Coordinates of C-alpha atoms in Angstrom, one line a residue:
M10 CA -20.1 5.4 6.1
N11 CA -20.9 5.4 2.4
K12 CA -19.7 2.6 0.1
V13 CA -16.9 4.5 -1.5
D14 CA -15.4 5.6 1.8
L15 CA -15.7 2.0 3.0
A16 CA -13.9 0.7 0.0
F17 CA -11.0 3.0 0.6
T18 CA -10.9 2.4 4.4
P19 CA -7.5 1.0 5.5
A20 CA -7.5 -2.7 6.2
L21 CA -6.8 -2.4 10.0
E22 CA -9.8 -0.1 10.3
Q23 CA -11.9 -2.6 8.4
A24 CA -10.8 -5.3 10.8
R25 CA -11.8 -3.1 13.7
L26 CA -15.3 -2.4 12.1
I27 CA -15.8 -6.2 11.7
R28 CA -14.8 -7.0 15.2
N29 CA -17.2 -4.3 16.5
K30 CA -19.9 -5.8 14.2
E31 CA -20.4 -2.5 12.4
V32 CA -19.8 -4.2 9.1
S33 CA -19.8 -7.8 8.1
P34 CA -17.2 -9.7 6.0
L35 CA -20.1 -10.5 3.5
E36 CA -20.9 -6.8 3.1
L37 CA -17.2 -6.0 2.4
V38 CA -16.8 -8.8 -0.1
E39 CA -20.0 -7.9 -1.9
L40 CA -18.9 -4.3 -2.1
Y41 CA -15.5 -5.1 -3.6
L42 CA -17.0 -7.7 -6.1
E43 CA -19.4 -5.0 -7.3
R44 CA -16.6 -2.5 -7.7
I45 CA -14.5 -5.1 -9.6
Q46 CA -17.4 -5.9 -11.9
N47 CA -18.1 -2.2 -12.6
L48 CA -14.5 -0.9 -12.9
D49 CA -12.0 -3.6 -13.7
T50 CA -12.8 -3.9 -17.4
Q51 CA -11.2 -0.5 -17.7
L52 CA -8.4 -1.2 -15.2
G53 CA -7.2 -4.7 -16.0
S54 CA -6.0 -5.3 -12.4
Y55 CA -7.4 -8.8 -12.0
F56 CA -6.7 -11.9 -14.1
T57 CA -9.1 -14.1 -12.1
V58 CA -11.9 -13.0 -9.8
M59 CA -12.7 -15.7 -7.2
A60 CA -16.3 -14.5 -6.7
D61 CA -17.9 -17.8 -5.6
L62 CA -15.0 -18.8 -3.3
A63 CA -14.8 -15.3 -1.8
L64 CA -18.6 -15.2 -1.2
A65 CA -18.6 -18.6 0.4
D66 CA -15.7 -17.7 2.7
A67 CA -17.4 -14.3 3.6
K68 CA -20.7 -16.0 4.4
A69 CA -19.0 -18.6 6.6
K70 CA -17.0 -15.8 8.4
T71 CA -20.1 -13.7 8.8
E72 CA -21.9 -16.6 10.4
Q73 CA -18.9 -17.3 12.6
L74 CA -18.8 -13.6 13.7
S75 CA -22.4 -13.8 14.8
R76 CA -21.6 -16.6 17.3
S77 CA -18.0 -16.0 18.3
D78 CA -16.1 -14.1 20.9
T79 CA -14.3 -11.6 18.7
S80 CA -11.2 -11.5 21.0
D81 CA -10.2 -14.9 19.6
L82 CA -10.3 -13.9 15.9
P83 CA -7.2 -13.6 13.8
P84 CA -6.0 -10.0 13.2
F85 CA -7.6 -9.5 9.7
F86 CA -10.7 -11.6 10.1
G87 CA -13.0 -11.0 7.2
V88 CA -10.9 -8.4 5.4
P89 CA -10.7 -8.8 1.6
I90 CA -7.2 -9.1 0.0
S91 CA -5.8 -9.7 -3.5
I92 CA -3.1 -12.2 -4.4
K93 CA -0.6 -11.7 -7.2
D94 CA -0.8 -14.3 -10.0
L95 CA 2.7 -15.5 -9.4
N96 CA 1.6 -17.1 -6.2
P97 CA -0.6 -20.3 -6.4
V98 CA -3.9 -20.4 -4.7
V99 CA -5.4 -24.0 -4.5
D100 CA -8.1 -24.8 -7.1
V101 CA -7.7 -21.4 -8.8
P102 CA -5.8 -20.8 -12.1
C103 CA -2.3 -19.4 -11.8
S104 CA -1.0 -18.0 -15.1
Y105 CA 2.3 -16.4 -14.1
G106 CA 1.3 -13.8 -16.7
S107 CA 1.6 -16.4 -19.5
P108 CA -1.3 -17.1 -21.8
V109 CA -0.2 -20.8 -22.2
L110 CA -0.7 -21.2 -18.4
R111 CA -3.9 -19.2 -18.0
N112 CA -6.0 -22.3 -17.4
Q113 CA -3.5 -24.2 -15.3
V114 CA -5.3 -24.7 -11.9
A115 CA -3.0 -24.7 -8.8
I116 CA -3.0 -27.8 -6.7
Y117 CA -1.6 -26.2 -3.6
D118 CA -1.5 -22.9 -1.7
D119 CA 1.8 -21.0 -1.7
G120 CA 3.3 -20.7 1.8
V121 CA 2.6 -17.0 1.9
V122 CA -1.1 -17.7 0.9
T123 CA -1.4 -20.1 3.8
R124 CA -0.2 -17.5 6.2
I125 CA -2.6 -14.9 4.7
R126 CA -5.5 -17.3 5.2
R127 CA -4.4 -17.9 8.8
G128 CA -4.5 -14.1 9.3
G129 CA -8.2 -14.2 8.6
F130 CA -8.2 -12.6 5.1
I131 CA -10.7 -13.4 2.4
I132 CA -9.1 -13.7 -1.1
L133 CA -10.9 -11.8 -3.8
G134 CA -8.9 -12.9 -6.7
K135 CA -5.5 -13.1 -8.5
T136 CA -4.0 -9.8 -9.7
A137 CA -2.3 -9.1 -13.0
T138 CA 1.5 -9.5 -13.4
S139 CA 3.9 -9.0 -16.2
E140 CA 4.9 -12.2 -18.0
L141 CA 6.8 -14.4 -15.5
G142 CA 7.1 -11.3 -13.3
S143 CA 9.9 -10.1 -15.5
F144 CA 9.1 -6.4 -16.1
P145 CA 8.3 -3.1 -14.4
Y146 CA 5.1 -2.7 -16.4
T147 CA 2.1 -5.1 -16.6
E148 CA 1.4 -5.7 -20.2
P149 CA 1.7 -9.5 -20.7
P150 CA 0.9 -10.9 -24.2
G151 CA -2.6 -12.3 -24.4
F152 CA -4.0 -10.2 -21.5
P153 CA -5.3 -6.7 -21.3
P154 CA -2.7 -4.3 -20.0
A155 CA -3.1 -3.2 -16.4
R156 CA -3.7 0.6 -16.1
N157 CA -3.0 3.2 -13.4
P158 CA -6.2 4.4 -11.7
W159 CA -4.6 7.9 -11.3
N160 CA -4.4 8.2 -15.1
L161 CA -5.5 5.3 -17.3
D162 CA -3.1 6.2 -20.0
Y163 CA -0.2 5.2 -17.7
T164 CA 1.1 1.9 -16.3
P165 CA 0.6 1.0 -12.6
G166 CA 4.1 -0.5 -12.8
G167 CA 5.1 -4.1 -12.5
S168 CA 5.4 -6.8 -11.9
S169 CA 2.9 -6.4 -9.0
G170 CA 1.0 -3.9 -11.2
G171 CA -2.3 -5.5 -10.9
A172 CA -1.9 -5.6 -7.1
A173 CA -1.2 -1.9 -6.8
A174 CA -3.8 -0.9 -9.4
S175 CA -6.6 -2.9 -7.6
L176 CA -5.7 -1.4 -4.3
A177 CA -5.3 2.2 -5.5
A178 CA -8.7 2.0 -7.2
G179 CA -10.5 0.6 -4.2
L180 CA -11.0 -2.9 -5.6
C181 CA -9.5 -4.6 -2.4
A182 CA -8.5 -3.5 1.1
I183 CA -4.9 -4.5 0.9
A184 CA -2.7 -6.5 -1.5
Q185 CA 0.1 -9.1 -1.6
G186 CA 2.9 -8.6 -4.0
S187 CA 6.5 -9.8 -4.7
D188 CA 9.7 -8.0 -5.4
G189 CA 12.7 -9.4 -7.3
G190 CA 14.1 -6.0 -8.6
G191 CA 11.5 -3.4 -7.5
S192 CA 8.3 -5.2 -8.2
I193 CA 6.6 -4.1 -5.0
R194 CA 8.3 -0.7 -4.6
G195 CA 7.8 0.4 -8.2
P196 CA 4.0 -0.3 -8.4
A197 CA 3.7 1.4 -5.0
F198 CA 5.5 4.4 -6.4
C199 CA 3.4 4.5 -9.6
C200 CA 0.1 4.1 -7.7
G201 CA 0.6 6.2 -4.5
L202 CA 0.8 3.4 -2.0
V203 CA 3.1 1.9 0.7
G204 CA 5.1 -1.1 -0.4
I205 CA 7.6 -3.1 1.6
K206 CA 10.3 -5.4 0.2
P207 CA 11.3 -7.4 3.3
S208 CA 14.7 -8.6 4.2
R209 CA 15.9 -11.9 2.7
G210 CA 14.6 -14.8 4.8
R211 CA 11.8 -12.7 6.4
V212 CA 9.0 -14.3 4.3
S213 CA 9.1 -18.0 3.2
Y214 CA 9.1 -19.1 -0.4
A215 CA 7.7 -22.5 0.7
P216 CA 6.7 -25.0 -0.6
I217 CA 8.7 -24.6 -3.8
G218 CA 11.6 -22.6 -2.8
D219 CA 13.7 -19.8 -4.2
R220 CA 15.4 -20.2 -7.6
Q221 CA 17.1 -16.9 -8.0
N222 CA 19.7 -16.7 -5.2
G223 CA 17.5 -14.9 -2.8
I224 CA 16.9 -11.7 -4.8
A225 CA 13.1 -11.9 -4.6
S226 CA 10.7 -11.6 -1.7
N227 CA 6.9 -11.6 -1.1
G228 CA 5.7 -8.5 0.7
P229 CA 2.7 -6.1 1.4
I230 CA 1.2 -3.3 -0.6
A231 CA -1.1 -1.1 1.5
R232 CA -2.7 2.3 1.9
T233 CA -0.9 3.1 5.2
V234 CA 2.4 2.2 6.8
A235 CA 0.5 0.5 9.7
D236 CA -1.5 -1.7 7.3
A237 CA 1.7 -2.7 5.5
A238 CA 3.5 -3.5 8.7
A239 CA 0.6 -5.6 10.0
L240 CA 0.4 -7.6 6.8
L241 CA 4.2 -8.2 7.0
D242 CA 3.6 -9.6 10.5
V243 CA 1.1 -12.0 9.0
M244 CA 3.3 -13.0 6.1
S245 CA 6.6 -13.4 8.1
G246 CA 8.1 -16.5 9.6
Y247 CA 10.1 -19.6 9.0
I248 CA 8.6 -22.7 7.3
T249 CA 10.4 -26.0 7.6
G250 CA 13.2 -26.4 5.1
D251 CA 13.6 -22.7 4.2
P252 CA 17.2 -22.1 2.9
Y253 CA 17.5 -18.9 4.9
W254 CA 15.4 -17.3 7.7
L255 CA 15.2 -14.6 10.3
P256 CA 13.9 -14.7 13.8
D257 CA 10.4 -13.3 14.4
P258 CA 10.4 -9.5 15.1
N259 CA 10.2 -8.3 18.7
P260 CA 8.2 -6.1 19.0
S261 CA 5.9 -6.7 16.0
F262 CA 6.2 -4.6 12.9
L263 CA 2.8 -3.1 13.6
A264 CA 4.1 -2.1 17.0
A265 CA 7.1 -0.5 15.3
A266 CA 4.8 1.6 13.2
S267 CA 3.6 3.4 16.4
L268 CA 7.1 3.9 17.9
R269 CA 8.9 7.2 17.4
P270 CA 12.4 6.3 16.1
D271 CA 15.5 7.5 17.9
R272 CA 17.7 10.0 16.3
L273 CA 18.9 8.2 13.2
R274 CA 21.9 8.6 11.0
I275 CA 20.5 9.0 7.5
A276 CA 22.2 9.2 4.1
F277 CA 20.6 10.3 0.9
S278 CA 21.3 10.5 -2.8
T279 CA 19.6 11.4 -6.0
E280 CA 22.4 9.7 -8.1
I281 CA 22.6 6.0 -8.7
S282 CA 25.8 4.6 -10.1
P283 CA 26.4 3.8 -12.8
V284 CA 23.3 5.3 -14.5
G285 CA 23.5 8.9 -13.2
E286 CA 21.1 11.4 -11.7
A287 CA 17.4 10.8 -11.3
S288 CA 15.1 13.1 -13.2
P289 CA 14.3 16.4 -11.4
L290 CA 10.7 15.2 -10.6
C291 CA 12.2 12.2 -8.8
Q292 CA 15.0 14.2 -7.1
Q293 CA 12.5 16.6 -5.6
P294 CA 10.7 14.1 -3.2
V295 CA 14.1 13.0 -1.9
L296 CA 15.3 16.5 -1.2
E297 CA 12.0 17.5 0.4
T298 CA 12.1 14.4 2.6
V299 CA 15.6 15.1 3.6
K300 CA 14.6 18.6 4.8
L301 CA 11.7 17.1 6.8
L302 CA 14.0 14.6 8.4
E303 CA 16.4 17.3 9.4
E304 CA 13.6 19.2 11.0
M305 CA 12.6 16.1 12.9
G306 CA 16.1 16.0 14.4
H307 CA 17.7 13.2 12.5
A308 CA 21.4 13.4 11.3
V309 CA 21.3 13.6 7.5
E310 CA 24.2 13.8 5.1
P311 CA 24.8 12.9 1.4
G312 CA 26.0 9.5 0.6
C313 CA 25.3 6.3 -1.3
P314 CA 26.9 2.9 -1.8
D315 CA 28.8 2.3 -5.1
F316 CA 26.7 0.0 -7.3
N317 CA 29.2 -0.2 -10.2
G318 CA 29.6 -3.7 -11.5
L319 CA 26.2 -4.9 -10.3
V320 CA 24.2 -4.5 -13.5
E321 CA 25.7 -7.3 -15.5
P322 CA 25.7 -10.1 -12.9
F323 CA 22.2 -9.1 -11.8
K324 CA 20.9 -9.3 -15.3
I325 CA 22.3 -12.8 -15.7
V326 CA 20.5 -14.0 -12.5
W327 CA 17.3 -12.2 -13.6
Q328 CA 17.2 -13.7 -17.1
A329 CA 18.0 -17.1 -15.6
G330 CA 14.6 -16.9 -14.0
V331 CA 13.0 -16.9 -17.5
A332 CA 14.9 -20.1 -18.4
A333 CA 13.9 -21.7 -15.1
A334 CA 10.2 -21.2 -15.9
G335 CA 10.5 -24.0 -18.5
I336 CA 8.1 -22.4 -21.0
P337 CA 9.1 -22.9 -24.7
K338 CA 10.6 -19.8 -26.2
E339 CA 7.9 -19.8 -28.9
A340 CA 5.2 -19.3 -26.3
L341 CA 6.9 -16.3 -24.7
G342 CA 6.5 -12.6 -25.5
P343 CA 9.3 -10.9 -27.6
M344 CA 11.3 -9.6 -24.6
N345 CA 11.3 -12.8 -22.6
A346 CA 12.0 -14.9 -25.7
W347 CA 15.0 -12.7 -26.4
L348 CA 16.2 -13.1 -22.8
A349 CA 15.7 -16.9 -23.1
D350 CA 17.9 -16.9 -26.2
R351 CA 20.7 -15.5 -24.0
I352 CA 20.7 -18.4 -21.6
C353 CA 24.1 -18.7 -19.9
D354 CA 25.8 -21.9 -18.9
A355 CA 26.1 -23.0 -15.2
G356 CA 29.6 -21.7 -14.8
E357 CA 28.6 -18.2 -16.1
Y358 CA 25.6 -18.2 -13.7
L359 CA 27.7 -19.1 -10.7
R360 CA 30.3 -16.5 -11.6
A361 CA 27.5 -13.9 -11.8
V362 CA 26.2 -15.0 -8.4
G363 CA 29.7 -14.6 -6.9
Q364 CA 30.1 -11.2 -8.4
M365 CA 26.7 -10.1 -7.2
Q366 CA 27.4 -11.3 -3.7
A367 CA 30.8 -9.5 -3.6
I368 CA 29.2 -6.2 -4.5
A369 CA 26.3 -6.9 -2.1
R370 CA 28.9 -7.1 0.7
Q371 CA 30.1 -3.6 -0.2
I372 CA 26.6 -2.3 -0.2
V373 CA 25.9 -3.7 3.2
A374 CA 29.2 -2.4 4.6
F375 CA 28.0 1.1 3.7
F376 CA 25.4 0.7 6.5
D377 CA 28.0 0.2 9.2
N378 CA 27.8 3.9 9.8
V379 CA 24.3 4.6 8.5
D380 CA 20.9 3.5 9.8
V381 CA 18.7 4.5 6.8
L382 CA 19.4 5.5 3.1
V383 CA 16.8 7.7 1.3
L384 CA 16.7 7.2 -2.5
P385 CA 14.3 7.7 -5.4
V386 CA 12.2 4.6 -6.1
Y387 CA 12.6 5.0 -9.9
M388 CA 14.8 7.3 -12.0
H389 CA 11.9 9.0 -13.7
P390 CA 8.1 9.2 -13.4
T391 CA 5.6 6.6 -14.5
I392 CA 5.6 5.7 -18.2
R393 CA 2.6 5.3 -20.5
V394 CA 1.0 2.0 -21.2
G395 CA 2.7 0.6 -24.3
E396 CA 5.4 3.4 -24.3
W397 CA 8.2 0.9 -25.1
A398 CA 6.1 -1.7 -27.0
D399 CA 7.4 -0.8 -30.4
L400 CA 11.1 -1.0 -29.4
S401 CA 13.2 -4.0 -30.0
P402 CA 14.4 -6.0 -26.9
E403 CA 17.9 -4.6 -27.4
E404 CA 16.4 -1.1 -27.2
T405 CA 14.1 -1.9 -24.3
L406 CA 16.6 -3.5 -21.9
P407 CA 18.7 -0.3 -21.2
K408 CA 15.5 1.7 -20.6
L409 CA 14.4 -0.9 -18.1
V410 CA 17.8 -1.0 -16.3
H411 CA 17.8 2.8 -16.1
W412 CA 14.3 3.3 -14.9
V413 CA 14.4 0.8 -12.0
A414 CA 18.1 1.4 -11.1
P415 CA 17.5 2.4 -7.4
C416 CA 15.7 -0.9 -6.6
P417 CA 17.7 -4.0 -7.6
P418 CA 20.8 -3.3 -5.5
F419 CA 18.8 -4.1 -2.3
N420 CA 17.4 -7.3 -3.9
A421 CA 21.1 -8.3 -4.4
S422 CA 22.0 -7.3 -0.8
G423 CA 18.8 -8.7 0.8
Q424 CA 18.1 -5.5 2.7
P425 CA 14.7 -4.2 3.6
S426 CA 13.2 -1.2 1.8
I427 CA 9.9 0.6 2.0
A428 CA 8.4 2.9 -0.7
I429 CA 6.1 5.7 0.4
P430 CA 4.2 8.3 -1.6
T431 CA 5.1 12.0 -1.2
G432 CA 3.1 13.9 -3.9
F433 CA 2.1 14.1 -7.5
D434 CA 3.5 15.1 -10.9
A435 CA 1.9 17.4 -13.5
N436 CA 0.0 14.4 -15.0
G437 CA -1.7 13.7 -11.6
L438 CA 0.5 10.6 -11.1
P439 CA 2.0 9.9 -7.7
L440 CA 5.7 10.4 -6.7
G441 CA 7.6 9.0 -3.8
I442 CA 10.8 7.8 -2.2
Q443 CA 12.2 4.6 -0.7
L444 CA 13.8 4.1 2.7
V445 CA 16.5 1.4 2.8
G446 CA 17.5 -0.2 6.1
R447 CA 20.2 -2.4 7.5
P448 CA 19.7 -6.1 7.0
A449 CA 16.8 -7.4 9.1
A450 CA 16.0 -3.9 10.2
E451 CA 12.4 -3.5 8.9
A452 CA 11.3 -2.1 12.2
T453 CA 13.6 1.0 11.8
I454 CA 12.4 1.9 8.3
I455 CA 8.7 1.2 9.3
S456 CA 9.0 3.5 12.3
L457 CA 10.7 6.2 10.2
A458 CA 8.1 5.9 7.4
A459 CA 5.3 6.2 9.9
Q460 CA 6.9 9.3 11.3
I461 CA 7.0 10.8 7.8
E462 CA 3.4 9.7 7.1
A463 CA 2.2 11.4 10.3
A464 CA 4.0 14.7 9.3
K465 CA 2.7 14.6 5.7
P466 CA -0.4 12.4 5.6
W467 CA -1.5 11.0 2.2
I468 CA -4.4 8.7 3.0
Q469 CA -6.9 11.5 2.0
H470 CA -5.8 11.2 -1.6
R471 CA -7.9 9.0 -3.9
P472 CA -7.9 8.7 -7.7
A473 CA -11.0 10.1 -9.5
F474 CA -11.3 6.8 -11.2
G475 CA -13.3 4.7 -8.8
L476 CA -15.1 7.5 -7.0

């Protein structure tokens, strides 16, 4: 296998090659570090490359491989992964996308990082995020913008934009991201990848905890549904003191990816209240998928929850996250500084939480008679890097709300959702859909996504950048 093919090989297949001793962890790490050095100056997908730490870990794992029974190894032993720069990795800078924090070295591993290490992964570096993870593009002040490897003039999305860009360009085997309003699903959509926002309580936020009423979750970004499912298995699980949690899946999410789903009741919509219809380019993948699902024997009909009334309380909870960061307003970019100026009092915040929870109940109730909902990921295709940079915050906010509208409702309700690619637009940029499941029903949407993937494979597609 040549180096380019190896770089784009799915993570589970890389793990198999390592176990069979057809490739070593050191070979893989050296390959990705070489690609990062050669390509990432144009892409901007990494804030910090952990070359020395990754090489030391790879050498140790390669030595262990030479003298160990491979049957006892963790599932992703020796596979290189990237970690989003909102998640601390001990002894490595964690900037949260803020230049004033770029040299702040973490003194602990985030809980999800600990689980990733236990899964056998080797961490290559920390990927670019928007400032404080606030935005659906990755252009934080003081850092180069992250770019989309399918077309460098366009964004890879945000806030897990660096994670998606690094994976799509073949600069890691798989990526960790987080999603508080579409920040996994949006970058997966922009970069032609699979991204899962898990159910609330599926992945721990230890040791710090969750500050935004459960709207955000860590999750996987991957080349295939099986890779994403297997990484979710690694990430999942209760850690002592979590404010909410779910039982471990049975069978595993990876097993669910190989199970053919029963005949499902599926709803779909290309309209998101209160913002209206998605653009024709984002409607088309939904309608094509609906036709495919009908051919597969699923029961499909139009329908969607009513999201009216959600935007304002969600915005209050979202902007409170900016205030909770504790960074002086003067050190923030214009958009976050403007949001910080709009800090609400405790009573307003709690009223917003109550309103959001009431609407979330209505959203979940829709699924009493529906197994899966098919929606656009975003309302229109990927935007250019800097497309909104000259707008005022007052002008930018409604554009943000409109673009990402299909995603935040399920952060509010805590339901699982998976974004999968379906094709390309005229600019060569990926398009896709999201599948939303009932609470704690990741297995259902993973099985259905795998069924769609098998019918319309996309793993053969690679951006020209990086080849």
